[in-house]
């Protein structure tokens, strides 16, 4: 069949763009129009030949859509009726006459869009056995679908049965049946009537499956609701019959158990009133109520909370000698820390509970912070509860979730009290410096109410909705870096610093605590394995680089595992563990240590064999203890550029610039030419470039190295220094001196230059650390340079 253009008297027809509407040829449709452009297009059609071209569109709501936003096929429609609704809206009834496609679109034909439309005739055949089979299949499937799902329209069904046009049947069914607009548009785009019939059969099959599944789902839900109602009625009938017969259960009902537990609970009147109200609510609603499980969980939580229940030793004075013995038994060294803990316990015992400050143990990982808290709990006779705050980002983790939310539960503080079973436990707030914070909530602000003695007497958990008295809770916090703790929170705590252990302390900890622990953990008898003192010291120096002893314990654990394999390899299967004649102990010494632990991980760093120009030894503090930094400076002909390498932080870069400025200010004193800094480049480098470095404490070290490189003067190799430098050459105080001096001593350095203002800090360091090291206190660079330069 030849295609022809459909035109009005002007050669074009009005276009109405529609969304989610598909009109088929031979079908009628009624819908409302609001856009002024579409209304004017319909009015223009009524004036001429009453025909419009309806075509689907997508995209933004622009007056004229882009070409790729317009559907492939539309419908030429005859406007049969138009009714004005007010507010510029009209309701029209249209009848589809033919498929059509756009030939051209005139968007400038104000006030509406017109187009030249090409009619799309049906292809394929209506005659033959195949076409007749497809017609009957569609009619039978559609009739069964309508009967099964109760949407029978007998007049429409009789009408399409009379038709012999396969394409018309498919179009009319699609127009009369609810289905997704994408499927309708796909049918409209199909010109071949036989392909259109196949596509319609696929859609009918899919819609039948979806409708069947929806009906099954609805029936299942209805069945469940009916079952709950049936159970409720039966339960009420059973209760009525039991009451009529005068029978009573031997055991108390759940409600009665709740009431009895509420009467026996040690709590305030406010708590008991709340409990009674919730139990009554549960009793009235019954078990069939959706709220019953929420109320039951809430009542059980209130009953499990230790409102007025205290530990047996609550009112007793703390036995200080017992506390001292427990701390000495569990921890080696840490003399100052132990004394401060004992002072804290004594004051807390003598004064009103809760008035003493909250302890915060700050130190590197593995230095015994958590175990000290556990020892305090044992010494005071209190249950020990640990709350890990690392990574907590939601305030509800502290205050709890309101019970209206699904899966609501109390916060970690209330849960800790419930776990302890008393209202005065020792509660460890572990990793308090690693609390998260975002724009949704502020964990630190929630913690203020917990730790402030003026506020925690009436701490309110969102789930419990009742005040909890936390004044008797012994809070102990731990942190690796107190600089990460918010200032208002830090103000409510007393900081006790636990520095890293010395090598001698680690040796004694291994001998007195760790070896026994790893023997027991790995099933090793002391008669089977002997670890020499030399081996222990070698493990500490060459396999562990840490402030604490966790890695040391892991290495000893590894050594015991290797030994276990060796022990079993020498014994015959089936034999007992009893030691046999001739069997020898396994002895681990410094000579055979590599056999068990592998190659040395940290070779012992040694001092340079000679004094050098432009190389100075600095000292640094890290989270795992002290370290030494070898600062190198090179001078090269150039344009006065300054290069800083070694992954230095901003503070360290500024410190280097301050040191260079100081050197330039004293250049005449050392005979440095005035144009030296314009004709030469200075390169400062700190090795181990993969490790980030920052802080001001290397200021005097970098200034000394720069002056040495410029003047060509050698620097003593057995000397190290630490201190911040000012532009005037003043040496200012720094921190971490214990770890820094220990690092220098380990390396074999004999002399360490320390800021004069740090003298008080040095006096507090154990003599074990400072013995063998000459500490020289300096106030200005004028004192540093003569001491550092080789005479």
Short mmCIF file of C-alpha atoms in Angstrom, two decimals, residues 431-668:
data_model
loop_
_atom_site.label_atom_id
_atom_site.label_comp_id
_atom_site.label_asym_id
_atom_site.label_seq_id
_atom_site.Cartn_x
_atom_site.Cartn_y
_atom_site.Cartn_z
CA UNK A 431 39.79 5.04 72.22
CA UNK A 432 37.97 8.25 73.19
CA UNK A 433 40.21 10.21 70.80
CA UNK A 434 38.87 8.29 67.80
CA UNK A 435 35.22 9.28 68.04
CA UNK A 436 33.79 10.28 64.67
CA UNK A 437 31.98 13.54 63.97
CA UNK A 438 29.85 14.76 61.05
CA UNK A 439 27.10 17.29 60.36
CA UNK A 440 24.38 14.87 61.50
CA UNK A 441 25.46 14.55 65.14
CA UNK A 442 28.21 15.42 67.61
CA UNK A 443 29.37 12.49 69.75
CA UNK A 444 31.60 14.71 71.92
CA UNK A 445 28.62 16.80 73.01
CA UNK A 446 26.74 13.65 74.04
CA UNK A 447 29.78 12.49 76.01
CA UNK A 448 29.85 15.80 77.93
CA UNK A 449 26.60 14.88 79.67
CA UNK A 450 28.03 11.46 80.53
CA UNK A 451 31.30 12.74 82.03
CA UNK A 452 30.24 16.02 83.65
CA UNK A 453 29.49 15.34 87.33
CA UNK A 454 26.95 18.19 87.36
CA UNK A 455 24.94 16.66 84.53
CA UNK A 456 25.36 12.88 84.74
CA UNK A 457 23.17 12.57 87.84
CA UNK A 458 20.18 12.78 85.48
CA UNK A 459 21.52 11.32 82.24
CA UNK A 460 18.60 10.55 79.92
CA UNK A 461 18.78 7.72 77.44
CA UNK A 462 16.40 8.28 74.51
CA UNK A 463 15.20 4.67 74.60
CA UNK A 464 14.62 4.41 78.37
CA UNK A 465 13.06 7.92 78.64
CA UNK A 466 14.00 7.92 82.34
CA UNK A 467 16.89 9.62 84.19
CA UNK A 468 19.91 7.41 84.96
CA UNK A 469 22.23 8.34 87.84
CA UNK A 470 25.85 8.00 86.65
CA UNK A 471 27.52 9.80 89.56
CA UNK A 472 28.73 6.52 91.11
CA UNK A 473 30.16 5.13 87.86
CA UNK A 474 33.98 5.11 87.89
CA UNK A 475 34.84 6.37 84.40
CA UNK A 476 38.32 5.75 82.97
CA UNK A 477 39.16 6.83 79.41
CA UNK A 478 42.03 5.84 77.13
CA UNK A 479 43.50 7.62 74.12
CA UNK A 480 46.56 7.53 71.89
CA UNK A 481 46.65 11.29 71.25
CA UNK A 482 45.00 13.80 73.59
CA UNK A 483 45.25 16.42 70.84
CA UNK A 484 42.41 14.62 69.03
CA UNK A 485 40.05 14.89 72.03
CA UNK A 486 37.65 17.89 71.80
CA UNK A 487 38.66 20.65 74.20
CA UNK A 488 35.42 20.79 76.30
CA UNK A 489 35.66 17.01 76.82
CA UNK A 490 39.37 17.16 77.67
CA UNK A 491 38.62 19.85 80.27
CA UNK A 492 36.57 17.33 82.28
CA UNK A 493 39.35 14.73 82.45
CA UNK A 494 42.74 14.47 84.11
CA UNK A 495 45.44 13.30 81.72
CA UNK A 496 47.89 10.62 82.86
CA UNK A 497 50.56 10.08 80.22
CA UNK A 498 51.90 6.57 79.74
CA UNK A 499 55.07 6.91 77.69
CA UNK A 500 56.71 4.06 75.81
CA UNK A 501 58.68 1.41 77.67
CA UNK A 502 62.46 1.40 77.67
CA UNK A 503 64.30 -1.66 76.38
CA UNK A 504 65.08 -2.66 79.97
CA UNK A 505 61.40 -2.36 80.93
CA UNK A 506 60.38 -4.44 77.94
CA UNK A 507 62.95 -7.07 78.95
CA UNK A 508 61.50 -7.35 82.46
CA UNK A 509 57.91 -7.38 81.15
CA UNK A 510 58.81 -10.25 78.83
CA UNK A 511 60.57 -12.19 81.60
CA UNK A 512 57.90 -11.67 84.27
CA UNK A 513 54.65 -11.59 82.26
CA UNK A 514 54.75 -12.29 78.53
CA UNK A 515 56.78 -15.53 78.41
CA UNK A 516 54.54 -17.21 80.96
CA UNK A 517 51.48 -15.99 79.06
CA UNK A 518 52.61 -17.25 75.62
CA UNK A 519 53.79 -20.59 77.09
CA UNK A 520 50.30 -21.19 78.47
CA UNK A 521 48.61 -19.98 75.30
CA UNK A 522 50.60 -22.34 73.04
CA UNK A 523 50.74 -25.35 75.40
CA UNK A 524 54.50 -25.14 75.99
CA UNK A 525 56.05 -26.32 79.26
CA UNK A 526 58.94 -24.43 80.82
CA UNK A 527 60.87 -27.74 80.79
CA UNK A 528 60.63 -27.89 77.00
CA UNK A 529 61.68 -24.40 75.95
CA UNK A 530 64.24 -21.97 77.35
CA UNK A 531 64.60 -18.47 75.89
CA UNK A 532 67.87 -16.85 76.87
CA UNK A 533 68.14 -13.25 78.05
CA UNK A 534 70.27 -12.46 74.99
CA UNK A 535 67.51 -13.74 72.69
CA UNK A 536 64.86 -11.65 74.48
CA UNK A 537 66.96 -8.49 74.16
CA UNK A 538 67.65 -9.24 70.51
CA UNK A 539 63.90 -9.68 69.83
CA UNK A 540 63.23 -6.31 71.49
CA UNK A 541 65.93 -4.46 69.53
CA UNK A 542 65.86 -6.18 66.13
CA UNK A 543 62.28 -7.46 65.65
CA UNK A 544 60.10 -4.89 67.43
CA UNK A 545 59.99 -1.16 66.86
CA UNK A 546 57.18 0.02 69.09
CA UNK A 547 56.49 1.94 72.27
CA UNK A 548 54.41 -0.86 73.81
CA UNK A 549 54.85 -4.63 73.96
CA UNK A 550 52.18 -6.00 71.61
CA UNK A 551 54.59 -6.78 68.80
CA UNK A 552 56.99 -8.30 71.34
CA UNK A 553 54.20 -10.62 72.50
CA UNK A 554 53.44 -11.58 68.89
CA UNK A 555 57.08 -12.41 68.23
CA UNK A 556 57.27 -14.56 71.38
CA UNK A 557 54.02 -16.20 70.30
CA UNK A 558 55.53 -16.97 66.90
CA UNK A 559 58.62 -18.44 68.56
CA UNK A 560 56.43 -20.76 70.69
CA UNK A 561 54.48 -21.93 67.63
CA UNK A 562 57.71 -22.84 65.86
CA UNK A 563 58.82 -24.66 69.01
CA UNK A 564 55.51 -26.57 69.21
CA UNK A 565 56.08 -27.93 65.70
CA UNK A 566 59.63 -28.91 66.60
CA UNK A 567 58.50 -30.69 69.80
CA UNK A 568 55.88 -32.76 67.99
CA UNK A 569 58.28 -33.57 65.17
CA UNK A 570 60.62 -35.31 67.67
CA UNK A 571 57.86 -37.36 69.33
CA UNK A 572 56.33 -40.50 67.90
CA UNK A 573 52.59 -40.47 67.19
CA UNK A 574 50.50 -42.06 69.93
CA UNK A 575 53.04 -41.33 72.68
CA UNK A 576 52.10 -39.19 75.68
CA UNK A 577 53.52 -35.78 76.58
CA UNK A 578 55.77 -37.22 79.30
CA UNK A 579 59.43 -36.30 78.92
CA UNK A 580 61.55 -39.27 77.80
CA UNK A 581 65.14 -40.04 78.66
CA UNK A 582 67.57 -38.35 76.35
CA UNK A 583 65.14 -35.68 75.19
CA UNK A 584 66.67 -32.23 75.33
CA UNK A 585 65.25 -28.80 76.00
CA UNK A 586 64.96 -26.46 73.06
CA UNK A 587 67.18 -23.49 73.76
CA UNK A 588 66.70 -20.24 71.88
CA UNK A 589 69.70 -17.93 71.96
CA UNK A 590 70.90 -14.92 70.02
CA UNK A 591 72.77 -17.23 67.65
CA UNK A 592 69.83 -19.40 66.54
CA UNK A 593 67.04 -16.79 66.88
CA UNK A 594 66.83 -16.22 63.11
CA UNK A 595 65.94 -19.90 62.71
CA UNK A 596 62.65 -19.26 64.53
CA UNK A 597 61.79 -15.64 63.70
CA UNK A 598 63.43 -15.22 60.29
CA UNK A 599 65.75 -12.47 59.14
CA UNK A 600 66.25 -9.47 61.39
CA UNK A 601 63.52 -6.94 60.63
CA UNK A 602 65.20 -3.82 62.02
CA UNK A 603 68.99 -3.99 61.68
CA UNK A 604 70.68 -2.03 64.44
CA UNK A 605 71.44 1.46 63.19
CA UNK A 606 74.99 2.52 63.77
CA UNK A 607 76.62 5.90 63.97
CA UNK A 608 78.65 7.13 61.04
CA UNK A 609 82.32 6.27 61.30
CA UNK A 610 83.44 9.88 60.78
CA UNK A 611 82.30 13.43 61.27
CA UNK A 612 80.72 14.95 58.14
CA UNK A 613 79.80 18.32 56.69
CA UNK A 614 76.11 19.23 56.40
CA UNK A 615 74.83 16.14 58.24
CA UNK A 616 73.33 16.56 61.74
CA UNK A 617 71.47 14.03 63.90
CA UNK A 618 68.04 15.20 65.06
CA UNK A 619 65.51 13.56 67.39
CA UNK A 620 61.81 12.94 66.73
CA UNK A 621 58.76 11.67 68.60
CA UNK A 622 56.42 9.14 66.95
CA UNK A 623 53.31 7.31 68.12
CA UNK A 624 55.43 4.18 68.66
CA UNK A 625 58.27 5.90 70.56
CA UNK A 626 61.29 8.04 69.76
CA UNK A 627 63.40 8.02 66.60
CA UNK A 628 66.49 9.72 65.20
CA UNK A 629 66.55 11.83 62.03
CA UNK A 630 69.68 12.36 59.97
CA UNK A 631 69.23 15.76 58.36
CA UNK A 632 71.29 16.32 55.23
CA UNK A 633 72.06 19.64 53.50
CA UNK A 634 73.72 20.23 50.12
CA UNK A 635 74.84 23.57 48.67
CA UNK A 636 74.89 23.94 44.86
CA UNK A 637 75.45 26.81 42.43
CA UNK A 638 72.11 28.23 41.40
CA UNK A 639 69.71 31.13 41.74
CA UNK A 640 68.97 31.11 45.46
CA UNK A 641 66.29 28.40 45.44
CA UNK A 642 65.51 26.41 48.59
CA UNK A 643 64.45 22.76 48.15
CA UNK A 644 62.86 20.77 51.02
CA UNK A 645 62.38 17.01 50.48
CA UNK A 646 61.57 13.94 52.57
CA UNK A 647 57.75 14.37 52.82
CA UNK A 648 57.89 17.26 55.30
CA UNK A 649 54.75 18.78 56.81
CA UNK A 650 53.91 22.48 56.72
CA UNK A 651 55.14 23.13 60.27
CA UNK A 652 58.48 21.46 59.56
CA UNK A 653 58.90 23.43 56.33
CA UNK A 654 58.25 26.69 58.17
CA UNK A 655 60.78 25.65 60.83
CA UNK A 656 63.38 25.04 58.07
CA UNK A 657 62.72 28.49 56.58
CA UNK A 658 63.12 30.07 60.04
CA UNK A 659 66.46 28.27 60.44
CA UNK A 660 67.71 29.50 57.06
CA UNK A 661 66.63 33.06 57.89
CA UNK A 662 68.61 32.87 61.12
CA UNK A 663 71.71 31.60 59.27
CA UNK A 664 71.44 34.47 56.78
CA UNK A 665 71.20 36.94 59.67
CA UNK A 666 74.57 35.77 61.11
CA UNK A 667 76.33 35.24 57.75
CA UNK A 668 78.83 38.10 58.30
#
